[in-house]
PDB file of C-alpha atoms in Angstrom:
ATOM      1  CA  ASP A   1      -9.498 -72.885 -30.823  1.00 38.00           C
ATOM      2  CA  GLU A   2      -7.602 -69.927 -28.139  1.00 43.00           C
ATOM      3  CA  ILE A   3      -8.508 -66.921 -28.703  1.00 45.00           C
ATOM      4  CA  GLN A   4      -5.631 -64.982 -30.133  1.00 46.00           C
ATOM      5  CA  TRP A   5      -5.274 -61.410 -28.183  1.00 48.00           C
ATOM      6  CA  SER A   6      -2.067 -60.486 -28.727  1.00 52.00           C
ATOM      7  CA  GLU A   7       1.322 -61.378 -30.492  1.00 53.00           C
ATOM      8  CA  GLY A   8       1.867 -65.262 -28.983  1.00 53.00           C
ATOM      9  CA  LYS A   9      -0.226 -65.146 -26.559  1.00 61.00           C
ATOM     10  CA  ASN A  10      -3.822 -66.925 -25.800  1.00 59.00           C
ATOM     11  CA  ASP A  11      -6.677 -66.284 -23.810  1.00 61.00           C
ATOM     12  CA  LEU A  12      -5.386 -67.812 -20.519  1.00 61.00           C
ATOM     13  CA  ASP A  13      -2.241 -66.061 -21.000  1.00 65.00           C
ATOM     14  CA  PHE A  14      -3.519 -62.682 -21.277  1.00 63.00           C
ATOM     15  CA  PHE A  15      -6.056 -63.019 -18.610  1.00 66.00           C
ATOM     16  CA  ALA A  16      -3.555 -64.110 -16.334  1.00 62.00           C
ATOM     17  CA  PRO A  17      -3.799 -62.787 -12.409  1.00 63.00           C
ATOM     18  CA  THR A  18       0.090 -62.028 -12.229  1.00 56.00           C
ATOM     19  CA  LEU A  19      -0.462 -58.708 -14.308  1.00 51.00           C
ATOM     20  CA  PRO A  20       1.576 -55.937 -13.568  1.00 49.00           C
ATOM     21  CA  ARG A  21       0.433 -53.336 -10.764  1.00 51.00           C
ATOM     22  CA  ARG A  22      -0.222 -50.030 -12.697  1.00 53.00           C
ATOM     23  CA  SER A  23       1.324 -46.541 -11.063  1.00 52.00           C
ATOM     24  CA  GLY A  24      -1.876 -44.454 -10.117  1.00 56.00           C
ATOM     25  CA  GLU A  25      -3.765 -46.538  -9.641  1.00 56.00           C
ATOM     26  CA  PRO A  26      -6.965 -45.682  -8.355  1.00 60.00           C
ATOM     27  CA  ALA A  27      -8.248 -46.127  -4.701  1.00 73.00           C
ATOM     28  CA  PRO A  28      -9.883 -49.602  -3.656  1.00 88.00           C
ATOM     29  CA  HIS A  29     -12.838 -50.113  -5.562  1.00 92.00           C
ATOM     30  CA  ILE A  30     -15.214 -53.083  -7.180  1.00 93.00           C
ATOM     31  CA  LEU A  31     -15.783 -53.760 -10.367  1.00 91.00           C
ATOM     32  CA  SER A  32     -18.958 -53.863 -12.639  1.00 93.00           C
ATOM     33  CA  ALA A  33     -18.414 -54.497 -16.482  1.00 89.00           C
ATOM     34  CA  GLY A  34     -20.534 -56.368 -19.127  1.00 86.00           C
ATOM     35  CA  LEU A  35     -24.075 -55.247 -20.407  1.00 82.00           C
ATOM     36  CA  SER A  36     -25.756 -58.684 -21.407  1.00 81.00           C
ATOM     37  CA  HIS A  37     -28.948 -58.953 -19.067  1.00 87.00           C
ATOM     38  CA  ARG A  38     -27.250 -56.894 -16.389  1.00 88.00           C
ATOM     39  CA  ASP A  39     -29.287 -55.626 -13.569  1.00 93.00           C
ATOM     40  CA  PHE A  40     -27.322 -52.273 -13.251  1.00 92.00           C
ATOM     41  CA  PRO A  41     -30.672 -50.492 -10.743  1.00 94.00           C
ATOM     42  CA  CYS A  42     -30.606 -53.693  -8.621  1.00 96.00           C
ATOM     43  CA  LEU A  43     -26.884 -53.091  -8.342  1.00 96.00           C
ATOM     44  CA  LEU A  44     -26.513 -49.354  -8.019  1.00 96.00           C
ATOM     45  CA  ARG A  45     -29.953 -49.305  -5.082  1.00 97.00           C
ATOM     46  CA  ALA A  46     -27.511 -52.088  -3.397  1.00 98.00           C
ATOM     47  CA  LEU A  47     -24.628 -49.269  -3.715  1.00 98.00           C
ATOM     48  CA  ARG A  48     -26.967 -47.175  -1.951  1.00 98.00           C
ATOM     49  CA  ALA A  49     -26.886 -48.679   1.472  1.00 98.00           C
ATOM     50  CA  ILE A  50     -22.864 -49.487   1.305  1.00 98.00           C
ATOM     51  CA  PRO A  51     -21.325 -45.913   0.836  1.00 97.00           C
ATOM     52  CA  HIS A  52     -17.989 -46.875   2.219  1.00 97.00           C
ATOM     53  CA  VAL A  53     -17.599 -49.162  -1.171  1.00 97.00           C
ATOM     54  CA  ARG A  54     -16.389 -46.956  -4.737  1.00 96.00           C
ATOM     55  CA  CYS A  55     -17.614 -49.139  -7.803  1.00 96.00           C
ATOM     56  CA  GLU A  56     -16.683 -48.510 -11.534  1.00 94.00           C
ATOM     57  CA  LEU A  57     -19.554 -49.524 -14.016  1.00 91.00           C
ATOM     58  CA  ARG A  58     -17.762 -50.325 -17.728  1.00 87.00           C
ATOM     59  CA  ALA A  59     -20.778 -50.769 -19.304  1.00 79.00           C
ATOM     60  CA  GLY A  60     -20.372 -52.374 -22.841  1.00 69.00           C
ATOM     61  CA  SER A  61     -19.961 -55.863 -24.654  1.00 62.00           C
ATOM     62  CA  ALA A  62     -18.483 -56.422 -28.033  1.00 57.00           C
ATOM     63  CA  TRP A  63     -20.374 -59.259 -28.204  1.00 54.00           C
ATOM     64  CA  THR A  64     -24.501 -57.288 -27.342  1.00 54.00           C
ATOM     65  CA  PRO A  65     -24.717 -53.869 -28.876  1.00 51.00           C
ATOM     66  CA  GLY A  66     -26.164 -50.707 -27.084  1.00 53.00           C
ATOM     67  CA  SER A  67     -25.533 -49.212 -23.552  1.00 54.00           C
ATOM     68  CA  ALA A  68     -26.356 -49.796 -20.253  1.00 60.00           C
ATOM     69  CA  SER A  69     -29.775 -48.942 -18.585  1.00 70.00           C
ATOM     70  CA  LEU A  70     -29.427 -47.809 -15.371  1.00 74.00           C
ATOM     71  CA  GLY A  71     -33.638 -47.730 -15.544  1.00 76.00           C
ATOM     72  CA  GLY A  72     -34.342 -44.893 -14.542  1.00 81.00           C
ATOM     73  CA  GLU A  73     -31.804 -45.068 -11.524  1.00 82.00           C
ATOM     74  CA  GLN A  74     -29.181 -42.144 -10.596  1.00 88.00           C
ATOM     75  CA  LEU A  75     -25.856 -43.079 -10.310  1.00 90.00           C
ATOM     76  CA  PRO A  76     -25.284 -42.812  -6.424  1.00 95.00           C
ATOM     77  CA  PRO A  77     -21.713 -40.866  -5.494  1.00 96.00           C
ATOM     78  CA  ASN A  78     -20.307 -44.329  -4.462  1.00 96.00           C
ATOM     79  CA  ALA A  79     -20.513 -45.111  -8.006  1.00 95.00           C
ATOM     80  CA  GLN A  80     -18.977 -44.247 -11.432  1.00 92.00           C
ATOM     81  CA  LEU A  81     -20.020 -45.020 -14.814  1.00 88.00           C
ATOM     82  CA  ARG A  82     -16.873 -45.445 -17.567  1.00 86.00           C
ATOM     83  CA  PRO A  83     -17.146 -45.973 -20.824  1.00 81.00           C
ATOM     84  CA  PHE A  84     -17.116 -49.258 -22.852  1.00 79.00           C
ATOM     85  CA  VAL A  85     -13.279 -50.108 -23.436  1.00 82.00           C
ATOM     86  CA  GLY A  86     -10.961 -52.896 -25.163  1.00 81.00           C
ATOM     87  CA  PRO A  87      -9.736 -55.673 -24.328  1.00 80.00           C
ATOM     88  CA  HIS A  88      -6.254 -55.067 -22.903  1.00 80.00           C
ATOM     89  CA  ALA A  89      -8.083 -52.308 -21.056  1.00 85.00           C
ATOM     90  CA  LEU A  90     -10.975 -53.890 -18.871  1.00 84.00           C
ATOM     91  CA  ARG A  91      -7.892 -56.651 -18.545  1.00 85.00           C
ATOM     92  CA  GLU A  92      -6.208 -53.718 -16.258  1.00 86.00           C
ATOM     93  CA  CYS A  93      -9.841 -52.517 -15.082  1.00 87.00           C
ATOM     94  CA  TYR A  94     -10.160 -56.252 -14.150  1.00 88.00           C
ATOM     95  CA  GLY A  95      -6.572 -55.861 -12.712  1.00 87.00           C
ATOM     96  CA  ALA A  96      -7.017 -52.617 -10.664  1.00 89.00           C
ATOM     97  CA  ALA A  97     -10.597 -54.197  -9.119  1.00 92.00           C
ATOM     98  CA  ARG A  98     -10.876 -55.530  -5.926  1.00 92.00           C
ATOM     99  CA  PHE A  99     -13.709 -58.399  -6.872  1.00 93.00           C
ATOM    100  CA  LEU A 100     -16.522 -58.112  -9.678  1.00 94.00           C
ATOM    101  CA  VAL A 101     -20.254 -58.017  -9.173  1.00 96.00           C
ATOM    102  CA  VAL A 102     -22.366 -59.190 -11.937  1.00 94.00           C
ATOM    103  CA  PRO A 103     -25.575 -58.529 -11.166  1.00 95.00           C
ATOM    104  CA  ILE A 104     -27.996 -60.577 -13.870  1.00 92.00           C
ATOM    105  CA  ARG A 105     -31.721 -59.825 -14.732  1.00 90.00           C
ATOM    106  CA  PRO A 106     -33.649 -63.688 -14.565  1.00 87.00           C
ATOM    107  CA  THR A 107     -33.582 -64.529 -17.864  1.00 76.00           C
ATOM    108  CA  THR A 108     -33.421 -68.097 -20.462  1.00 71.00           C
ATOM    109  CA  GLN A 109     -30.217 -66.390 -21.447  1.00 73.00           C
ATOM    110  CA  TRP A 110     -28.184 -68.276 -19.385  1.00 75.00           C
ATOM    111  CA  SER A 111     -24.577 -67.496 -21.609  1.00 82.00           C
ATOM    112  CA  ALA A 112     -26.001 -64.182 -19.369  1.00 84.00           C
ATOM    113  CA  GLY A 113     -22.595 -62.932 -17.745  1.00 82.00           C
ATOM    114  CA  CYS A 114     -20.556 -65.843 -17.986  1.00 83.00           C
ATOM    115  CA  THR A 115     -17.762 -64.420 -20.068  1.00 85.00           C
ATOM    116  CA  THR A 116     -16.863 -61.612 -17.212  1.00 87.00           C
ATOM    117  CA  VAL A 117     -17.086 -64.074 -14.442  1.00 87.00           C
ATOM    118  CA  LEU A 118     -14.465 -66.731 -16.571  1.00 87.00           C
ATOM    119  CA  HIS A 119     -12.082 -63.706 -17.593  1.00 86.00           C
ATOM    120  CA  ALA A 120     -12.224 -62.758 -13.389  1.00 88.00           C
ATOM    121  CA  GLN A 121     -11.722 -65.943 -13.001  1.00 87.00           C
ATOM    122  CA  ALA A 122      -8.836 -66.256 -14.716  1.00 86.00           C
ATOM    123  CA  MET A 123      -7.126 -63.034 -12.974  1.00 86.00           C
ATOM    124  CA  GLY A 124      -8.083 -64.687  -9.541  1.00 88.00           C
ATOM    125  CA  LYS A 125     -10.415 -62.210  -8.703  1.00 91.00           C
ATOM    126  CA  ALA A 126     -13.452 -62.983  -6.789  1.00 92.00           C
ATOM    127  CA  VAL A 127     -16.729 -62.116  -8.015  1.00 94.00           C
ATOM    128  CA  VAL A 128     -20.230 -61.393  -6.436  1.00 96.00           C
ATOM    129  CA  ALA A 129     -23.165 -62.491  -8.983  1.00 94.00           C
ATOM    130  CA  SER A 130     -26.975 -63.146  -9.589  1.00 94.00           C
ATOM    131  CA  ALA A 131     -27.531 -66.783  -8.919  1.00 92.00           C
ATOM    132  CA  VAL A 132     -29.545 -67.387 -12.338  1.00 91.00           C
ATOM    133  CA  PRO A 133     -28.523 -70.523 -14.644  1.00 86.00           C
ATOM    134  CA  GLY A 134     -25.510 -70.537 -16.253  1.00 84.00           C
ATOM    135  CA  LEU A 135     -23.440 -68.023 -13.723  1.00 83.00           C
ATOM    136  CA  SER A 136     -23.955 -71.021 -11.385  1.00 83.00           C
ATOM    137  CA  ASP A 137     -22.178 -73.600 -13.191  1.00 82.00           C
ATOM    138  CA  PHE A 138     -19.059 -71.016 -13.455  1.00 78.00           C
ATOM    139  CA  MET A 139     -19.052 -69.922 -10.096  1.00 85.00           C
ATOM    140  CA  VAL A 140     -18.822 -72.653  -6.536  1.00 84.00           C
ATOM    141  CA  ASP A 141     -20.540 -70.288  -3.799  1.00 90.00           C
ATOM    142  CA  GLY A 142     -19.123 -69.291  -1.045  1.00 89.00           C
ATOM    143  CA  GLN A 143     -15.372 -70.200  -2.765  1.00 85.00           C
ATOM    144  CA  THR A 144     -14.682 -68.746  -5.952  1.00 81.00           C
ATOM    145  CA  GLY A 145     -17.611 -65.967  -5.359  1.00 87.00           C
ATOM    146  CA  LEU A 146     -21.077 -65.544  -3.639  1.00 95.00           C
ATOM    147  CA  LEU A 147     -24.259 -65.436  -5.042  1.00 95.00           C
ATOM    148  CA  VAL A 148     -26.933 -64.026  -4.505  1.00 96.00           C
ATOM    149  CA  PRO A 149     -30.336 -64.148  -5.672  1.00 96.00           C
ATOM    150  CA  PRO A 150     -31.599 -62.011  -8.784  1.00 95.00           C
ATOM    151  CA  GLY A 151     -32.916 -58.755  -8.193  1.00 95.00           C
ATOM    152  CA  ASP A 152     -32.746 -58.518  -4.269  1.00 97.00           C
ATOM    153  CA  PRO A 153     -30.046 -55.187  -3.660  1.00 98.00           C
ATOM    154  CA  ALA A 154     -30.300 -55.704   0.122  1.00 98.00           C
ATOM    155  CA  ALA A 155     -29.303 -59.375  -0.399  1.00 98.00           C
ATOM    156  CA  LEU A 156     -26.548 -58.148  -3.053  1.00 98.00           C
ATOM    157  CA  ALA A 157     -25.722 -55.269  -0.561  1.00 98.00           C
ATOM    158  CA  ARG A 158     -24.853 -58.004   2.011  1.00 98.00           C
ATOM    159  CA  ALA A 159     -22.540 -59.639   0.249  1.00 97.00           C
ATOM    160  CA  ILE A 160     -19.908 -57.083  -1.558  1.00 97.00           C
ATOM    161  CA  ASP A 161     -19.785 -55.508   1.618  1.00 97.00           C
ATOM    162  CA  GLU A 162     -19.316 -58.873   3.303  1.00 95.00           C
ATOM    163  CA  LEU A 163     -16.537 -59.418   0.935  1.00 94.00           C
ATOM    164  CA  TRP A 164     -15.418 -55.928   0.852  1.00 96.00           C
ATOM    165  CA  SER A 165     -15.172 -55.767   4.790  1.00 95.00           C
ATOM    166  CA  ASP A 166     -12.609 -58.718   4.447  1.00 92.00           C
ATOM    167  CA  PRO A 167     -10.273 -58.225   1.723  1.00 88.00           C
ATOM    168  CA  GLU A 168      -8.224 -61.269   2.571  1.00 89.00           C
ATOM    169  CA  ARG A 169     -11.589 -63.534   1.450  1.00 89.00           C
ATOM    170  CA  ALA A 170     -11.579 -61.633  -1.736  1.00 86.00           C
ATOM    171  CA  ALA A 171      -8.435 -62.292  -2.429  1.00 83.00           C
TER     172      ALA A 171
END
């Protein structure tokens, strides 16, 4: 069965890449969303190496209780931790972002991050993600996004900067 997000729309319609632009849209940025097995400490270390890239973190999940763990890492000036939002607002967050970043800790839970990756792909967004089982099944490295070794902030920073520096490729 398809998920009904609103009257007469299914999940494919809801996450369509033709979402109209918001007025007063924020400056260019990337988005990291979700909660399950996220490696936000790795992402924050990566962001310190690329201070010219703005990142919005929407840490939360409708499926996983709890809150984001930053693992004792402080937010760098180019990162903003925002509250969890529901599907309608999250869709707007996806639409406003240049691309998404899904850092996952090495885990045996193959589904960690898959919903976020699939939503981003449905909206026509590139994704930088950890090369973990599951995500590697939903992404084609170099085509629909970039896969990086999990827990490697230098590789994550390089991949983010590569797409950030080439907006046409990211698009």
